[in-house]
PDB file of C-alpha atoms in Angstrom:
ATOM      1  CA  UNK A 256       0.000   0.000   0.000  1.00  0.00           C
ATOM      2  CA  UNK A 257       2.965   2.478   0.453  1.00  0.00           C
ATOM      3  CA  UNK A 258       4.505   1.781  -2.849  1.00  0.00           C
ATOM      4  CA  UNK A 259       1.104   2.272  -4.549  1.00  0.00           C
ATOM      5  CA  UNK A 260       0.307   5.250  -2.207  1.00  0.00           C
ATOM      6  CA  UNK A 261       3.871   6.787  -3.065  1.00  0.00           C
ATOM      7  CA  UNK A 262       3.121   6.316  -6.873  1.00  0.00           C
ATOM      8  CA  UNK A 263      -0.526   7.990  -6.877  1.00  0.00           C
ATOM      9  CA  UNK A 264       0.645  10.987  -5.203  1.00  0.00           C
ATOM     10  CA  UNK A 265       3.976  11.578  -7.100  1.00  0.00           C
ATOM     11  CA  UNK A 266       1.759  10.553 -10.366  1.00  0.00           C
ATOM     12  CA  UNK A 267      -0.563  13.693  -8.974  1.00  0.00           C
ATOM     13  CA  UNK A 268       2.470  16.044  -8.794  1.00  0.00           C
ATOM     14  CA  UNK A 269       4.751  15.299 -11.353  1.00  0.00           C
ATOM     15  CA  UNK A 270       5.001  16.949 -14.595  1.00  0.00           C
ATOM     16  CA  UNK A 271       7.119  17.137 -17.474  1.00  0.00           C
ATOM     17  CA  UNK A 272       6.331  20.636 -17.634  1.00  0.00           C
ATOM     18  CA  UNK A 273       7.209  21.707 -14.092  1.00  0.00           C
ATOM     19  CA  UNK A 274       8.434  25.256 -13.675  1.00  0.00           C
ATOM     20  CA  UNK A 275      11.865  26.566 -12.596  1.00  0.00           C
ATOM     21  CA  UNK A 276      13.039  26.643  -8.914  1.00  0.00           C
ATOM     22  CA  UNK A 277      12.667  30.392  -8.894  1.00  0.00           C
ATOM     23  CA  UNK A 278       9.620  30.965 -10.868  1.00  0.00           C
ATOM     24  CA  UNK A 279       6.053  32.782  -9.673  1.00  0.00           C
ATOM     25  CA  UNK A 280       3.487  30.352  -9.470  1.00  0.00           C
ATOM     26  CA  UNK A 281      -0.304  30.977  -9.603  1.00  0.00           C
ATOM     27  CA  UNK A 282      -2.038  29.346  -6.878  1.00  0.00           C
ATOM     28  CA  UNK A 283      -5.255  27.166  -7.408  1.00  0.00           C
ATOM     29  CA  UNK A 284      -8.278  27.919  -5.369  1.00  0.00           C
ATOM     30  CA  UNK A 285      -8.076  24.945  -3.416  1.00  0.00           C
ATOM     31  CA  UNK A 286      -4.752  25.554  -2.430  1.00  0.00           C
ATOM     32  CA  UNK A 287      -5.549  28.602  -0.951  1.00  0.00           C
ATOM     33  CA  UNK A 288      -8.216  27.331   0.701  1.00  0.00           C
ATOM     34  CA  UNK A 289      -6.082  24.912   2.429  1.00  0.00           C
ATOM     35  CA  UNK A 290      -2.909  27.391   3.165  1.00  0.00           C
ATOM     36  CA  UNK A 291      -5.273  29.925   4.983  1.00  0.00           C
ATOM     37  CA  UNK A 292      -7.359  26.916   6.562  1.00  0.00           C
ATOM     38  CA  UNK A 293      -3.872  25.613   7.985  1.00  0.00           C
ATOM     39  CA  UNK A 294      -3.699  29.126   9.683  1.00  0.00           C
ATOM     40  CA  UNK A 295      -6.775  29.502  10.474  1.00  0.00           C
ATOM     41  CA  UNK A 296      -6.116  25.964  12.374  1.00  0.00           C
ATOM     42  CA  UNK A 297      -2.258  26.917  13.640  1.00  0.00           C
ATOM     43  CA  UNK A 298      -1.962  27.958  17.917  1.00  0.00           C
ATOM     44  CA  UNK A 299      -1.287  31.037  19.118  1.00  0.00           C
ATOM     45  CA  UNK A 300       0.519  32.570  20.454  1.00  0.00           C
ATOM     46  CA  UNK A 301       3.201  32.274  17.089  1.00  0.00           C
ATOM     47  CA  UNK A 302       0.399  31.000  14.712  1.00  0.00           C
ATOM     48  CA  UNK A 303       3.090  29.085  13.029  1.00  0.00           C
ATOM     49  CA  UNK A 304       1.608  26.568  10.184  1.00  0.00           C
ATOM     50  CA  UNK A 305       2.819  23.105  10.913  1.00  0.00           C
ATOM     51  CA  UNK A 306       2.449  20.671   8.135  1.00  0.00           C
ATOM     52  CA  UNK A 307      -0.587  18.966  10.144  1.00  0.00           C
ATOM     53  CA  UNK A 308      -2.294  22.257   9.765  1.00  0.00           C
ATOM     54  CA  UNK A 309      -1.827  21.899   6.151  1.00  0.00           C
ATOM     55  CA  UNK A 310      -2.887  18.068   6.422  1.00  0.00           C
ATOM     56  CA  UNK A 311      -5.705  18.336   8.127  1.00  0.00           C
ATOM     57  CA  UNK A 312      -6.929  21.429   6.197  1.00  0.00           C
ATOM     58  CA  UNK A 313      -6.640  19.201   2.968  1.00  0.00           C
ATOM     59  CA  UNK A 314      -7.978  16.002   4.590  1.00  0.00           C
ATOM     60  CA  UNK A 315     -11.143  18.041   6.002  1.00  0.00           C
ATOM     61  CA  UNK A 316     -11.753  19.039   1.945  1.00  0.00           C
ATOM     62  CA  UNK A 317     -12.712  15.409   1.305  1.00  0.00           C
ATOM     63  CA  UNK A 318     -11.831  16.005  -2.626  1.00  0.00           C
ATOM     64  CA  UNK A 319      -8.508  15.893  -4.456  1.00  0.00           C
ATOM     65  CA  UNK A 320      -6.160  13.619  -6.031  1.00  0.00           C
ATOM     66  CA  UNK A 321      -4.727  13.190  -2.152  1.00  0.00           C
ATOM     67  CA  UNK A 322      -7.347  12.099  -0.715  1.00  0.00           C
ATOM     68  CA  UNK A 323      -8.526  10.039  -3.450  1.00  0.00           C
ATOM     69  CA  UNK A 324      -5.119   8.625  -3.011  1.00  0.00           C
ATOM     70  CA  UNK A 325      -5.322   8.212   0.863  1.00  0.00           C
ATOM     71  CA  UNK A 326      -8.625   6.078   0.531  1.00  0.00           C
ATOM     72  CA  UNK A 327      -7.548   4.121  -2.249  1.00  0.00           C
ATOM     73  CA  UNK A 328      -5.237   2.512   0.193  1.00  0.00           C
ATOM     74  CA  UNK A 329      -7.522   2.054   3.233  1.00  0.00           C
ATOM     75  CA  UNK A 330      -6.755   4.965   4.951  1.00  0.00           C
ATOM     76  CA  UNK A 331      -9.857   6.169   6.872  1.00  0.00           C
ATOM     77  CA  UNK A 332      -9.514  10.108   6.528  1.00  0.00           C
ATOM     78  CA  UNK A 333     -11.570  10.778   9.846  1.00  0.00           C
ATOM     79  CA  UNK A 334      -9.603   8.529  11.813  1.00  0.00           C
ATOM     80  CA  UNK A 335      -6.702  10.415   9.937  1.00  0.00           C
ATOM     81  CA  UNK A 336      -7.963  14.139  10.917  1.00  0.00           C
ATOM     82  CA  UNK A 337      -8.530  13.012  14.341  1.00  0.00           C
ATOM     83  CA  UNK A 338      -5.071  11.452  15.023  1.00  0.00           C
ATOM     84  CA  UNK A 339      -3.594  14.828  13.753  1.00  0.00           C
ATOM     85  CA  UNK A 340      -5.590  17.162  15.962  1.00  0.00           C
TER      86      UNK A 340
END
């Protein structure tokens, strides 16, 4: 499940066409949903976005090639979300 997992999400990401290191990119909608959700969901007093802030922002979307990916595997999203809170 971790080799297929691994494969569906770097399938997801990976592009022949990807842009230089340096280069301005446009962000989709739904990612920034999920950045401002993750700081919506980050502690004060520093507010500092962990990457389970970002997780469970995306996870708590229920749509996406991620998730998709997560539940393809067996991975129960709810349990997920919980056991990052």
């Amino acid at each position: 499940p971790v080799q297929r997992l691994a494969e569906c999400l770097i399938g997801a990401i990976v592009s022949s066409t990807m842009p230089k290191a340096d280069a301005e990119i446009p962000l989709d909608e739904t990612v920034t949903a999920v950045v401002a959700r993750g700081g919506e969901l980050a502690s004060p007093p520093d507010g500092k976005v962990e990457p389970a802030h970002l997780w469970i922002a995306l996870l708590n979307r229920g749509d996406g090639t991620a998730v998709g990916c997560l539940k393809q595997v067996g991975v129960d999203v709810d349990r997920a979300v919980t056991a990052l809170e």
